PDB file with SEQRES, HELIX, SHEET and CRYST1 records, atoms N, CA, C and O in Angstrom:
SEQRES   1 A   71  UNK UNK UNK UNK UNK UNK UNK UNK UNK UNK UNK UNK UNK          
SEQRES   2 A   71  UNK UNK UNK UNK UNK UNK UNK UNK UNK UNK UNK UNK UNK          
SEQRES   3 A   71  UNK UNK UNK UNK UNK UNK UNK UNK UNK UNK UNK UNK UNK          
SEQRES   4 A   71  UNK UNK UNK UNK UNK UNK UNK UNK UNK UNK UNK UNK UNK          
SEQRES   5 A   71  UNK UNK UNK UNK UNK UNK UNK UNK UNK UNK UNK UNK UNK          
SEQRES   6 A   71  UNK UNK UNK UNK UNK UNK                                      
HELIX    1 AA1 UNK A    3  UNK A    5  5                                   3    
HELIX    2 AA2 UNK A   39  UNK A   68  1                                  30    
CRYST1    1.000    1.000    1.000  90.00  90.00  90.00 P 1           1          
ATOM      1  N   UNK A   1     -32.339 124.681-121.707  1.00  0.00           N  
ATOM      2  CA  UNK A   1     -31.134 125.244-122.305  1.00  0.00           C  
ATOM      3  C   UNK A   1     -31.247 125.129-123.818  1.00  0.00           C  
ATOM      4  O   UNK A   1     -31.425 124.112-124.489  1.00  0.00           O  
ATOM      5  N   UNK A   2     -31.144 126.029-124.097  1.00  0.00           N  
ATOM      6  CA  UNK A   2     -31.256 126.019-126.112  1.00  0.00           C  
ATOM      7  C   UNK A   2     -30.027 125.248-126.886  1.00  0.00           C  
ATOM      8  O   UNK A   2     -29.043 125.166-126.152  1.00  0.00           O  
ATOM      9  N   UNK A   3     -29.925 124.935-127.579  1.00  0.00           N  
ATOM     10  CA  UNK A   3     -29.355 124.261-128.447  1.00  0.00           C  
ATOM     11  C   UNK A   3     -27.892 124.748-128.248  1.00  0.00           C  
ATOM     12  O   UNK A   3     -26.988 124.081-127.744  1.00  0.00           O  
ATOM     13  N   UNK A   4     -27.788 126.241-128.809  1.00  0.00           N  
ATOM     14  CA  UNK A   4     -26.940 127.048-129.712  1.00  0.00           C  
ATOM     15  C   UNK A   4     -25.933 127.470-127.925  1.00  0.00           C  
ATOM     16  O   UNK A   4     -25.060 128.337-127.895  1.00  0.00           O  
ATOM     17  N   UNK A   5     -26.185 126.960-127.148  1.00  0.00           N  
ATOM     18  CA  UNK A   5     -25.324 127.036-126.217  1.00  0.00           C  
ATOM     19  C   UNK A   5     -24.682 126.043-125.706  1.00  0.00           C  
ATOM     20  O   UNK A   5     -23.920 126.267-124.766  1.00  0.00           O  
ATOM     21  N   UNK A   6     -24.891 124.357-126.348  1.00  0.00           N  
ATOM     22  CA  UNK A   6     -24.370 123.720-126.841  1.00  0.00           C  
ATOM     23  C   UNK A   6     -23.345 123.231-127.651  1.00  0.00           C  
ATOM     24  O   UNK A   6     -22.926 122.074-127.631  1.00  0.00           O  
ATOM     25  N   UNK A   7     -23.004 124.017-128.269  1.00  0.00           N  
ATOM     26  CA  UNK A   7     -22.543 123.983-129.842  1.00  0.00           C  
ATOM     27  C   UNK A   7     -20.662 124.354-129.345  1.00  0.00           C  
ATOM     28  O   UNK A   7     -19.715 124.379-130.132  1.00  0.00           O  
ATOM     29  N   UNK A   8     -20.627 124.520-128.313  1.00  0.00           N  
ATOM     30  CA  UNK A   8     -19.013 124.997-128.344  1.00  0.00           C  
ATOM     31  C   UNK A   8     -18.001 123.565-128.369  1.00  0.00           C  
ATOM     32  O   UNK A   8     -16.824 123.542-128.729  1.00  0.00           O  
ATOM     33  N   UNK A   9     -18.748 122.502-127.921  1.00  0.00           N  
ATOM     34  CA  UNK A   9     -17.830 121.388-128.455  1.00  0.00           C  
ATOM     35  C   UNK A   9     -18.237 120.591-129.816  1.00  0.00           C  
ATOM     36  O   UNK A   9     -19.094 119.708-129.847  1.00  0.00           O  
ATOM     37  N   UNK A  10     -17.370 121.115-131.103  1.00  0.00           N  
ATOM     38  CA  UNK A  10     -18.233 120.206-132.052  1.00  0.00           C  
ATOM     39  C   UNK A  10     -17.607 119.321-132.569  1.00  0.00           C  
ATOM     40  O   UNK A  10     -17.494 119.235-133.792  1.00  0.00           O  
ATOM     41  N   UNK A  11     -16.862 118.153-131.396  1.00  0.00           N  
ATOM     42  CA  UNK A  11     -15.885 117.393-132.119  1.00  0.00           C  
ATOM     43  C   UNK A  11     -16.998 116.191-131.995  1.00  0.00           C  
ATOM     44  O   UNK A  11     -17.978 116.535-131.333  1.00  0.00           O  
ATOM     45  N   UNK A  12     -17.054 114.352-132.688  1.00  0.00           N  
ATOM     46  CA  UNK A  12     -17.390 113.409-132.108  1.00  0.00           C  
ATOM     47  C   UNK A  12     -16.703 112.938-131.157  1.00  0.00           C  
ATOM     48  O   UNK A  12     -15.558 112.759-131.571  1.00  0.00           O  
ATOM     49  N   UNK A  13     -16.813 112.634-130.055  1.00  0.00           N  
ATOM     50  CA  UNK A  13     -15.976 111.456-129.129  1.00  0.00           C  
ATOM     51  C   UNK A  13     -16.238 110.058-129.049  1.00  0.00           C  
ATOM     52  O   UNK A  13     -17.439 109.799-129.121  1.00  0.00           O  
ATOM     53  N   UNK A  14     -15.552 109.170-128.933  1.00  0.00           N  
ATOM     54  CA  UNK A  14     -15.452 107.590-129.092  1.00  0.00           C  
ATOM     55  C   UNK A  14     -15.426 107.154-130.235  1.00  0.00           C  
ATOM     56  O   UNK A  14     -14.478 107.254-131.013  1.00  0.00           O  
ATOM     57  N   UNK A  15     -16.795 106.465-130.501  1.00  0.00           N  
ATOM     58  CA  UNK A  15     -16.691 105.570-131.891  1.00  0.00           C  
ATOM     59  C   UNK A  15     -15.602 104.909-131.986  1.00  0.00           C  
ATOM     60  O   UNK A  15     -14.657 104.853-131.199  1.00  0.00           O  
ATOM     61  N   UNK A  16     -15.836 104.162-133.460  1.00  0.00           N  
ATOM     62  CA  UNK A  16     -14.833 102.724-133.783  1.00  0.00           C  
ATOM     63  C   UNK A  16     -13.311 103.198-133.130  1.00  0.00           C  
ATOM     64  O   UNK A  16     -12.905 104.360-133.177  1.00  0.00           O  
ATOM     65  N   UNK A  17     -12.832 102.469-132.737  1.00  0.00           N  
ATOM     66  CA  UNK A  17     -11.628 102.352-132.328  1.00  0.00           C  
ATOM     67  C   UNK A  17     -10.568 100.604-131.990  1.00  0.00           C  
ATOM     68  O   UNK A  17     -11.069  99.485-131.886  1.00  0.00           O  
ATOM     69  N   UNK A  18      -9.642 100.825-131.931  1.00  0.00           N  
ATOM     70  CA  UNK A  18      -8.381  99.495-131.704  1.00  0.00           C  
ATOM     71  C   UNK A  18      -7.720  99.563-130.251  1.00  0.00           C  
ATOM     72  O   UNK A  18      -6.791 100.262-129.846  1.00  0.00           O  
ATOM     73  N   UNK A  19      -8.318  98.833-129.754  1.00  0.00           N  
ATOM     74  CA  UNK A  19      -7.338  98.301-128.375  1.00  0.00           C  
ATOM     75  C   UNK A  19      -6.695  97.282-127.743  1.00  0.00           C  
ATOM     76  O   UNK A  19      -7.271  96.874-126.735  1.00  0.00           O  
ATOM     77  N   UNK A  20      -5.948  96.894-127.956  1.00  0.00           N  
ATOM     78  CA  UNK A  20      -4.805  95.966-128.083  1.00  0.00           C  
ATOM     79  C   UNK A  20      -5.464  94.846-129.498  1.00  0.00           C  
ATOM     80  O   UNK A  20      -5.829  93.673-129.570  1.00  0.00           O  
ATOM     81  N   UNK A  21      -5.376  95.681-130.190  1.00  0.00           N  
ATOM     82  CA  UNK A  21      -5.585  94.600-131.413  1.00  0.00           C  
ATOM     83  C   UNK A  21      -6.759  94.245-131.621  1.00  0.00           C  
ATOM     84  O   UNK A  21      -6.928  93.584-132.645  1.00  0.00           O  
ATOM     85  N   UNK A  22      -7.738  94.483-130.925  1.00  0.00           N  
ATOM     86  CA  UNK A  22      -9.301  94.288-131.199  1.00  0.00           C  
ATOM     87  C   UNK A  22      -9.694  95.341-131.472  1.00  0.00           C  
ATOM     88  O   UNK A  22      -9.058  96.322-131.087  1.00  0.00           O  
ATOM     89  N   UNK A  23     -11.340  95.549-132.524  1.00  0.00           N  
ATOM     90  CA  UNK A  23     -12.194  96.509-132.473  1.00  0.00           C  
ATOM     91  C   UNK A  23     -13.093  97.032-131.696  1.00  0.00           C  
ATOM     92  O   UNK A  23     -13.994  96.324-131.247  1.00  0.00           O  
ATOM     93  N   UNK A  24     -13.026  98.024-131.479  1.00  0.00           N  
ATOM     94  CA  UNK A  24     -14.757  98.069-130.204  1.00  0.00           C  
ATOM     95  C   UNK A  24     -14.798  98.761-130.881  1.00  0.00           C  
ATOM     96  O   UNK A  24     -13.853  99.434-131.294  1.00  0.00           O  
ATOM     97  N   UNK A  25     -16.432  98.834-131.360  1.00  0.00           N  
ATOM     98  CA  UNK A  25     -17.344  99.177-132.599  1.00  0.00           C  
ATOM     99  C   UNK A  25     -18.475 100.023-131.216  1.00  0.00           C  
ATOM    100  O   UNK A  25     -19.615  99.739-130.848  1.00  0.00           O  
ATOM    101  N   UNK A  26     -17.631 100.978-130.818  1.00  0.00           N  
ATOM    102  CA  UNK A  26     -18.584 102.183-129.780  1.00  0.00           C  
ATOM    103  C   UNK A  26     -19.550 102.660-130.875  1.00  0.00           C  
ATOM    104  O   UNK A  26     -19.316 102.562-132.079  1.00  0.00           O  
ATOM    105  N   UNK A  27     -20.909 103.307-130.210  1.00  0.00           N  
ATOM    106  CA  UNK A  27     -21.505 104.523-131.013  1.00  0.00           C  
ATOM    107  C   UNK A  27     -20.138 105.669-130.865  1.00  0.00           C  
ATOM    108  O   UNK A  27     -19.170 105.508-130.122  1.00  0.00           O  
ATOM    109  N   UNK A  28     -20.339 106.652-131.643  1.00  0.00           N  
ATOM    110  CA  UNK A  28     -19.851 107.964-131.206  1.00  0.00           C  
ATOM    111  C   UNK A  28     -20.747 108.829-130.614  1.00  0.00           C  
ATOM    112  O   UNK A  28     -21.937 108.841-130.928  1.00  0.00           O  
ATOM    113  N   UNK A  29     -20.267 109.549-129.788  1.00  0.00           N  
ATOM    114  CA  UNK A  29     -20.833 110.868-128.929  1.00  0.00           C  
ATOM    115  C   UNK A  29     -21.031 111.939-129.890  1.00  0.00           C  
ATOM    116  O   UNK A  29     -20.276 112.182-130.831  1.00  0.00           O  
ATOM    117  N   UNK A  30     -21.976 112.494-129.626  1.00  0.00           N  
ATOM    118  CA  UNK A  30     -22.130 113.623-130.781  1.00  0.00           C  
ATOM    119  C   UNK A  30     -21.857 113.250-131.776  1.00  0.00           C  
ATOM    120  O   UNK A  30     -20.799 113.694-132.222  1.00  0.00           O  
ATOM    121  N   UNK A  31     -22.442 112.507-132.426  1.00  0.00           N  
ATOM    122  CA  UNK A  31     -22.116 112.110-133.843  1.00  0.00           C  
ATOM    123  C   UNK A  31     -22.027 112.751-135.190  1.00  0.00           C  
ATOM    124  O   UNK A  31     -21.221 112.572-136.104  1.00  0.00           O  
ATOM    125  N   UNK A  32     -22.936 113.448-135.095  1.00  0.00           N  
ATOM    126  CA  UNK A  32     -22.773 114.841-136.320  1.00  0.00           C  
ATOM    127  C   UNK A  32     -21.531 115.555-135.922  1.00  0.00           C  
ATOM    128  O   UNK A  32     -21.114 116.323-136.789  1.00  0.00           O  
ATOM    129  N   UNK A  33     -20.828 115.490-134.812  1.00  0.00           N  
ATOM    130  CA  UNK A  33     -19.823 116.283-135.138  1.00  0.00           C  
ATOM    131  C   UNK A  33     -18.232 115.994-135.761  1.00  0.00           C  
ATOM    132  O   UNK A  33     -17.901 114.871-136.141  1.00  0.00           O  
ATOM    133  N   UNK A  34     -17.539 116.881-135.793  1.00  0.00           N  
ATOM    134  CA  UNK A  34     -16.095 116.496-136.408  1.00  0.00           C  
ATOM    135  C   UNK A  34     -15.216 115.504-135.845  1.00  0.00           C  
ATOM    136  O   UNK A  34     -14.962 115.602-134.645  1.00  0.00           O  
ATOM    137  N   UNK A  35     -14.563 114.290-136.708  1.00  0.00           N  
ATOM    138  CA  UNK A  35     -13.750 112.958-135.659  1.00  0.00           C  
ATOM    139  C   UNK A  35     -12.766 114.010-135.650  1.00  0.00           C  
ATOM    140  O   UNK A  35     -13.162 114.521-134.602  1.00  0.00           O  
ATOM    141  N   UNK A  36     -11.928 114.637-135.945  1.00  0.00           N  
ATOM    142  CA  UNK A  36     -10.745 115.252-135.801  1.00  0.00           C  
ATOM    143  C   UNK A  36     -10.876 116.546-135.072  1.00  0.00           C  
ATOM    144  O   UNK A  36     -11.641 117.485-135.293  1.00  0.00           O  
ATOM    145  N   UNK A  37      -9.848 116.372-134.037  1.00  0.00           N  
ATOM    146  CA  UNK A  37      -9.852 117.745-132.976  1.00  0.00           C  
ATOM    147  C   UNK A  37      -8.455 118.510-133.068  1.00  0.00           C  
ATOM    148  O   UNK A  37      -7.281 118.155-132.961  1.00  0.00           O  
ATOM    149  N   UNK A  38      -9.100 119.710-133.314  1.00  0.00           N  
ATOM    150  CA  UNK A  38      -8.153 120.766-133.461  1.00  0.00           C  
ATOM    151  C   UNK A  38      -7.612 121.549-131.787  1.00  0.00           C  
ATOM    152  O   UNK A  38      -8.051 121.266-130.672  1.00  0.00           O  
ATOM    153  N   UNK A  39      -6.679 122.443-132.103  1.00  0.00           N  
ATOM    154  CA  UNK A  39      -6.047 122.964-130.844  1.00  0.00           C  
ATOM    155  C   UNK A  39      -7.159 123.875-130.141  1.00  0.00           C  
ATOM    156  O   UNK A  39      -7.111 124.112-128.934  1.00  0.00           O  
ATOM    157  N   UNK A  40      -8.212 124.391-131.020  1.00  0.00           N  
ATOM    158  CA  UNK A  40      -9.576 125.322-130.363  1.00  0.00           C  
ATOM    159  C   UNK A  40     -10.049 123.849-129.726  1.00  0.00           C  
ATOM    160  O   UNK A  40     -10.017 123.857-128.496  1.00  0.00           O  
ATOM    161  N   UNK A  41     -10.362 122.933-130.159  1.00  0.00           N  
ATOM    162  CA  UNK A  41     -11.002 121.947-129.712  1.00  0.00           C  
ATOM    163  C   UNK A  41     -10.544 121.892-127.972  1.00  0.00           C  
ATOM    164  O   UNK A  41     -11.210 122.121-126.962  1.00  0.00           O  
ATOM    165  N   UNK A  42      -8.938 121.434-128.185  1.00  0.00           N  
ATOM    166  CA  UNK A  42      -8.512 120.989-126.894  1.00  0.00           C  
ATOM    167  C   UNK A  42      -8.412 122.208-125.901  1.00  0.00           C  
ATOM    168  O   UNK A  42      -8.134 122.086-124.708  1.00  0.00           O  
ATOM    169  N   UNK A  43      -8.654 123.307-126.493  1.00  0.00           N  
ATOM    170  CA  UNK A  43      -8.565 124.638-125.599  1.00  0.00           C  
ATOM    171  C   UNK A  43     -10.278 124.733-124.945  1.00  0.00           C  
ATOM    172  O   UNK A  43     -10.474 124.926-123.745  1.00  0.00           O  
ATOM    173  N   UNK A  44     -11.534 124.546-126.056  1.00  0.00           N  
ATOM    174  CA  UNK A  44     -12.657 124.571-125.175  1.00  0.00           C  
ATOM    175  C   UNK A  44     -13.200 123.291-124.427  1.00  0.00           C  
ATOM    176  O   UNK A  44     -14.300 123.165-123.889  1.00  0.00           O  
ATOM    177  N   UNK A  45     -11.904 122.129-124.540  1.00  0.00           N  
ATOM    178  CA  UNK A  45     -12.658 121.382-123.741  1.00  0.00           C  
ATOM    179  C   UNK A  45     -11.943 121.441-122.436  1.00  0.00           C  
ATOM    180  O   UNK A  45     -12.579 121.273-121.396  1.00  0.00           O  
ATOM    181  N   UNK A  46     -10.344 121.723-122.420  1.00  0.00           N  
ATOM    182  CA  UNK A  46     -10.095 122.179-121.122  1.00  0.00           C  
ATOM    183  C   UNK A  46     -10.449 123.609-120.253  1.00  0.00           C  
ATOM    184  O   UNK A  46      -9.855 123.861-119.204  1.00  0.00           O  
ATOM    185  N   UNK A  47     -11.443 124.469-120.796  1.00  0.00           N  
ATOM    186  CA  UNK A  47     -12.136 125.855-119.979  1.00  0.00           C  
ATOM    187  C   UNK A  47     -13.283 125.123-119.617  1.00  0.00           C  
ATOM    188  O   UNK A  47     -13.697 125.313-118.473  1.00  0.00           O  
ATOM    189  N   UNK A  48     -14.086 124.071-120.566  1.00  0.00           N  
ATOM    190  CA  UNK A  48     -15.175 123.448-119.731  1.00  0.00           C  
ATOM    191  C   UNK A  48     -14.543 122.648-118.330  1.00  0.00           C  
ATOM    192  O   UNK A  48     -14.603 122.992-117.149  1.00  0.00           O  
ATOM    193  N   UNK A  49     -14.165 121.923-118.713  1.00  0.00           N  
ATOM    194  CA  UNK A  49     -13.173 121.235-117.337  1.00  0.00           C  
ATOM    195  C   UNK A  49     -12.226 121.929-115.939  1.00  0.00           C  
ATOM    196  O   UNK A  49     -11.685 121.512-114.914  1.00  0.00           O  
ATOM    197  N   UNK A  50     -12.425 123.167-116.619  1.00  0.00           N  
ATOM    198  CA  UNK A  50     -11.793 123.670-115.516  1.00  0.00           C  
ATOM    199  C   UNK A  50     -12.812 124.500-115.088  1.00  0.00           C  
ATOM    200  O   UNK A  50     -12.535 124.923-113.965  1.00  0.00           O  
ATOM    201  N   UNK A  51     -14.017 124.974-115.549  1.00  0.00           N  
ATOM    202  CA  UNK A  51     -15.406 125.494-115.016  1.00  0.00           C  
ATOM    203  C   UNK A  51     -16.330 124.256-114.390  1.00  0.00           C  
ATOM    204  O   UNK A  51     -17.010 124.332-113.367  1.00  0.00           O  
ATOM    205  N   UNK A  52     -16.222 123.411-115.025  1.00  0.00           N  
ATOM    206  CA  UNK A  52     -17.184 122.024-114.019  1.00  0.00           C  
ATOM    207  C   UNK A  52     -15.862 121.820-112.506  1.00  0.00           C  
ATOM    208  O   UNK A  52     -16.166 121.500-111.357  1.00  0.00           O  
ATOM    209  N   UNK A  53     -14.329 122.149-113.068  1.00  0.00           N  
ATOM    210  CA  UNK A  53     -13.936 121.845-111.506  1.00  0.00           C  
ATOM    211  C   UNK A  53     -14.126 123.316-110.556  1.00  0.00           C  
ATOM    212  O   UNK A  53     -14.008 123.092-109.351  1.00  0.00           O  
ATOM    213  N   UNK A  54     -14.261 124.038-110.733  1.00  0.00           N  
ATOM    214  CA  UNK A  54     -14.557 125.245-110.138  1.00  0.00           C  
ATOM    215  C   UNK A  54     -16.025 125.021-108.810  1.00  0.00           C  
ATOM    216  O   UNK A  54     -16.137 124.941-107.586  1.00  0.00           O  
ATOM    217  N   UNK A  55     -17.064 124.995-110.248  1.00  0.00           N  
ATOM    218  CA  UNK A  55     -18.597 124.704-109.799  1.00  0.00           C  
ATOM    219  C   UNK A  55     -18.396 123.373-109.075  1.00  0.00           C  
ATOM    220  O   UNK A  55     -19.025 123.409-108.017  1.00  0.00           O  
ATOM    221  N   UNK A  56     -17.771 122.240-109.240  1.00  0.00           N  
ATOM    222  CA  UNK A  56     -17.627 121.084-107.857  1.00  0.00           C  
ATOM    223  C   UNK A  56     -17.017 121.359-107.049  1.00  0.00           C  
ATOM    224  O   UNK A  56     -17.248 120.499-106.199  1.00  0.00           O  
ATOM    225  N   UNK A  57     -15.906 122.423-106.441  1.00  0.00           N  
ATOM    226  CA  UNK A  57     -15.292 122.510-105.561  1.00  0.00           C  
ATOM    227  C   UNK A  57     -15.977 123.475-105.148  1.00  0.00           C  
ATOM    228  O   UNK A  57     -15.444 123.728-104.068  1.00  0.00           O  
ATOM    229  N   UNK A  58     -17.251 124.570-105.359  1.00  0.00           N  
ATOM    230  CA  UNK A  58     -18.303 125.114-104.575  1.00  0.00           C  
ATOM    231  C   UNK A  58     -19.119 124.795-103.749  1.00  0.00           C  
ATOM    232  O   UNK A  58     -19.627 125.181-102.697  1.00  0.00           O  
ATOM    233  N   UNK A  59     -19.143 123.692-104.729  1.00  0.00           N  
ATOM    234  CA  UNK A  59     -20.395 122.766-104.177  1.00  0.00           C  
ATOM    235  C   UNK A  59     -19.809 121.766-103.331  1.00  0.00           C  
ATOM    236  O   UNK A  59     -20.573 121.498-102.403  1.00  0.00           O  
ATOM    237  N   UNK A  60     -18.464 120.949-103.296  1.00  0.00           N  
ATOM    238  CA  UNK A  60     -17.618 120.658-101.961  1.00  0.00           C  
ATOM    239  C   UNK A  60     -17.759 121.434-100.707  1.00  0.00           C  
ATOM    240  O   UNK A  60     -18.007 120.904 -99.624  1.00  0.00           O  
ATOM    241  N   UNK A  61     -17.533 123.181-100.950  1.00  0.00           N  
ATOM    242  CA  UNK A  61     -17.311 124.048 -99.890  1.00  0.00           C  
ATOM    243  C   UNK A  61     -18.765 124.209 -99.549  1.00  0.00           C  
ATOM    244  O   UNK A  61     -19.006 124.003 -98.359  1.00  0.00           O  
ATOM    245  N   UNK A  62     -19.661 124.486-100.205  1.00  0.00           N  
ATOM    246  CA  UNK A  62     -20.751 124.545 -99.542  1.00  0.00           C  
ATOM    247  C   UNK A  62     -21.504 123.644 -98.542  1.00  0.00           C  
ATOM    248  O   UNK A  62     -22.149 123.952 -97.540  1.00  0.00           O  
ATOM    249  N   UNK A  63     -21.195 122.248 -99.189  1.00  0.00           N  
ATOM    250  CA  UNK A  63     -21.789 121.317 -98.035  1.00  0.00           C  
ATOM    251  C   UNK A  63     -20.910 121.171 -96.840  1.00  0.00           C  
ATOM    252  O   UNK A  63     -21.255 120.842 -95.705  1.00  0.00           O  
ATOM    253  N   UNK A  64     -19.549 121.513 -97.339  1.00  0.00           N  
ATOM    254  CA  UNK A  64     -18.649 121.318 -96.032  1.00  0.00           C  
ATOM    255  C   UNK A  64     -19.161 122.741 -94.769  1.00  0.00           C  
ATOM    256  O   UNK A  64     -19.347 122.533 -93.570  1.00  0.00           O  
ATOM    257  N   UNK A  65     -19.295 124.102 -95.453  1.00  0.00           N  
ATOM    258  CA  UNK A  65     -19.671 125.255 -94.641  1.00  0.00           C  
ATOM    259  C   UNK A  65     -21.045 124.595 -93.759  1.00  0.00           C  
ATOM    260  O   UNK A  65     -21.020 124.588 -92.528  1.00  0.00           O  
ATOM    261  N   UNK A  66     -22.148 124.086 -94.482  1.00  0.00           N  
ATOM    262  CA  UNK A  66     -23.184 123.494 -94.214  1.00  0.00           C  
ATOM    263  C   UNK A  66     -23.168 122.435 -93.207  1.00  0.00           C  
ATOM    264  O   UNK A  66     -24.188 122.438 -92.519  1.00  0.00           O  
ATOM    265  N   UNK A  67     -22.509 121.736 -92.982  1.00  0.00           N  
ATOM    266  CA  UNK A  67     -21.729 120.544 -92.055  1.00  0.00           C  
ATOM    267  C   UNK A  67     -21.254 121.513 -90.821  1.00  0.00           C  
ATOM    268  O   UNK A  67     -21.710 121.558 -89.679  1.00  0.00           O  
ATOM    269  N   UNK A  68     -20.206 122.264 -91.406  1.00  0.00           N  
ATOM    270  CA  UNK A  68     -19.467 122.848 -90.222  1.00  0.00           C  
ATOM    271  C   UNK A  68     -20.750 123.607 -89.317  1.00  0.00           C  
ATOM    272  O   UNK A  68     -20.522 123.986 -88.169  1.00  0.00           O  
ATOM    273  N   UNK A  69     -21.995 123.771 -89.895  1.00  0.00           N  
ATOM    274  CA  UNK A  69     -22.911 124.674 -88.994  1.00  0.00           C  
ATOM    275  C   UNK A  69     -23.777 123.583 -88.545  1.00  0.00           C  
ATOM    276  O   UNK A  69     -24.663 124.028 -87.815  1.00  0.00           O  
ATOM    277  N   UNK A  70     -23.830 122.574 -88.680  1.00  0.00           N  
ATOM    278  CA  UNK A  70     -24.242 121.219 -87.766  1.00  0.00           C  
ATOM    279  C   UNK A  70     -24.001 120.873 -87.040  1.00  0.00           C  
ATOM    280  O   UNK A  70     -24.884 120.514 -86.261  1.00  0.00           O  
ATOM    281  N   UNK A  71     -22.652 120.700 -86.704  1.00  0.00           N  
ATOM    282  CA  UNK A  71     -21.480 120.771 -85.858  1.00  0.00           C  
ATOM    283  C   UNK A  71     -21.167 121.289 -84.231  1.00  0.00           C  
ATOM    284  O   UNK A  71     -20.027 121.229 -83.772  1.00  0.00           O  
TER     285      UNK A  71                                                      
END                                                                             
């Protein structure tokens, strides 16, 4: 898979952060990319999420069709 089809999420995720009063000093995910997420942000990461749940509930039905012909 090439790079440039990659590129539709370019926020970082994790890194430094505070949870209940402590630091956890995470790497960040994608690190070259932007800490701040915009509303495009939260729009292409919920079409990925709703295309990975699509493609798992295929792949649910398929092994279940696959089962049912075992059966």
């Amino acid at each position: 898979m090439r790079q440039e089809s990659l590129d539709f999420l370019t926020i970082a995720l994790g890194g430094p952060r505070i949870y209940s009063g402590a630091v956890v000093d995470d790497p960040w995910m994608n690190a070259g990319g932007r800490e701040a997420a915009t509303p495009s942000d939260i729009s292409a990461a919920l079409k990925l999420f709703c295309s990975a749940c699509v493609v798992h509930a295929a792949m649910i039905a398929a092994v279940l069709g696959a089962a049912s012909l075992v059966v």
